[in-house]
Amino acid sequence: MNPCQTCGACCAAFRVDFSVHELDVEGGRVPAGLAVQVNDTLCRMRGTDHTPPRCAALTGRVGERVACGIYEWRPGPCRELEAGSDACERARVRHGLAPVANL
Ligand code: SF4
Ligand code: SF4
């Protein structure tokens, strides 16, 4: 099974910044209501700079069962973060989850 479906740690660990051109209002696909503007060129998934961070699009409980509410429209950084990568394993450690490599 895909380890991400029972994880979600990376959606509750890092700031998720991406180009404003990825917003639906700019011709992209990410719903603008779920993002906050950082500056003229960058925006950020809402909630990912909170303490503790948690993306507003994430549903469910981290480490149990989760889903991304905008999976098909999620921004580039979310598409690029691979299960088992260094960033993935760092996020899992922060949430007390075993490394993907050990599953
Ligand atoms: S931290 Fe890794 S396993 Fe967990 S949801 Fe993100 S990519 Fe998937
Ligand atoms: S948009 Fe989806 S995949 Fe990206 S951080 Fe938020 S919940 Fe996770």
mmCIF file of N, CA and C and ligand atoms in Angstrom, residues 10-11 16 45 48 55 57-58 67-70 74-75 78, ligand 2:
data_model
loop_
_atom_site.group_PDB
_atom_site.id
_atom_site.type_symbol
_atom_site.label_atom_id
_atom_site.label_comp_id
_atom_site.label_asym_id
_atom_site.label_seq_id
_atom_site.Cartn_x
_atom_site.Cartn_y
_atom_site.Cartn_z
ATOM 1 N N CYS A 10 4.529 14.916 5.837
ATOM 2 C CA CYS A 10 5.143 16.033 5.101
ATOM 3 C C CYS A 10 4.163 17.184 4.903
ATOM 4 N N CYS A 11 2.869 16.909 4.980
ATOM 5 C CA CYS A 11 1.856 17.964 4.860
ATOM 6 C C CYS A 11 1.675 18.689 6.190
ATOM 7 N N VAL A 16 5.048 25.024 2.483
ATOM 8 C CA VAL A 16 4.870 24.604 1.091
ATOM 9 C C VAL A 16 4.670 25.861 0.248
ATOM 10 N N MET A 45 0.883 27.245 0.802
ATOM 11 C CA MET A 45 -0.323 26.537 1.236
ATOM 12 C C MET A 45 -0.681 27.011 2.637
ATOM 13 N N THR A 48 0.652 25.908 6.420
ATOM 14 C CA THR A 48 1.960 25.258 6.470
ATOM 15 C C THR A 48 3.021 26.101 7.182
ATOM 16 N N CYS A 55 -1.104 21.678 6.594
ATOM 17 C CA CYS A 55 -1.729 22.227 5.393
ATOM 18 C C CYS A 55 -3.245 22.190 5.523
ATOM 19 N N ALA A 57 -5.335 21.833 3.313
ATOM 20 C CA ALA A 57 -5.957 20.865 2.406
ATOM 21 C C ALA A 57 -5.892 19.435 2.941
ATOM 22 N N LEU A 58 -5.164 19.229 4.035
ATOM 23 C CA LEU A 58 -5.003 17.871 4.559
ATOM 24 C C LEU A 58 -6.207 17.491 5.405
ATOM 25 N N ALA A 67 -5.797 12.270 3.704
ATOM 26 C CA ALA A 67 -5.949 12.511 2.272
ATOM 27 C C ALA A 67 -5.681 13.980 2.003
ATOM 28 N N CYS A 68 -5.247 14.252 0.794
ATOM 29 C CA CYS A 68 -5.100 15.628 0.337
ATOM 30 C C CYS A 68 -6.399 16.005 -0.369
ATOM 31 N N GLY A 69 -7.050 17.042 0.133
ATOM 32 C CA GLY A 69 -8.324 17.454 -0.435
ATOM 33 C C GLY A 69 -8.219 18.018 -1.841
ATOM 34 N N ILE A 70 -7.004 18.337 -2.272
ATOM 35 C CA ILE A 70 -6.824 18.896 -3.627
ATOM 36 C C ILE A 70 -5.769 18.088 -4.384
ATOM 37 N N ARG A 74 -2.841 19.749 -6.482
ATOM 38 C CA ARG A 74 -1.817 20.152 -5.505
ATOM 39 C C ARG A 74 -0.632 20.808 -6.225
ATOM 40 N N PRO A 75 0.100 21.679 -5.514
ATOM 41 C CA PRO A 75 1.184 22.418 -6.165
ATOM 42 C C PRO A 75 2.438 21.566 -6.387
ATOM 43 N N CYS A 78 4.485 19.516 -3.706
ATOM 44 C CA CYS A 78 3.815 18.309 -3.201
ATOM 45 C C CYS A 78 3.975 17.160 -4.194
HETATM 46 S S1 SF4 B 2 -1.653 20.434 -0.857
HETATM 47 FE FE1 SF4 B 2 -2.071 18.332 -0.328
HETATM 48 S S2 SF4 B 2 -0.140 17.249 -0.689
HETATM 49 FE FE2 SF4 B 2 0.326 19.442 -0.555
HETATM 50 S S3 SF4 B 2 0.855 19.840 1.592
HETATM 51 FE FE3 SF4 B 2 -1.349 20.220 1.338
HETATM 52 S S4 SF4 B 2 -2.361 18.301 1.893
HETATM 53 FE FE4 SF4 B 2 -0.195 17.866 1.483
#
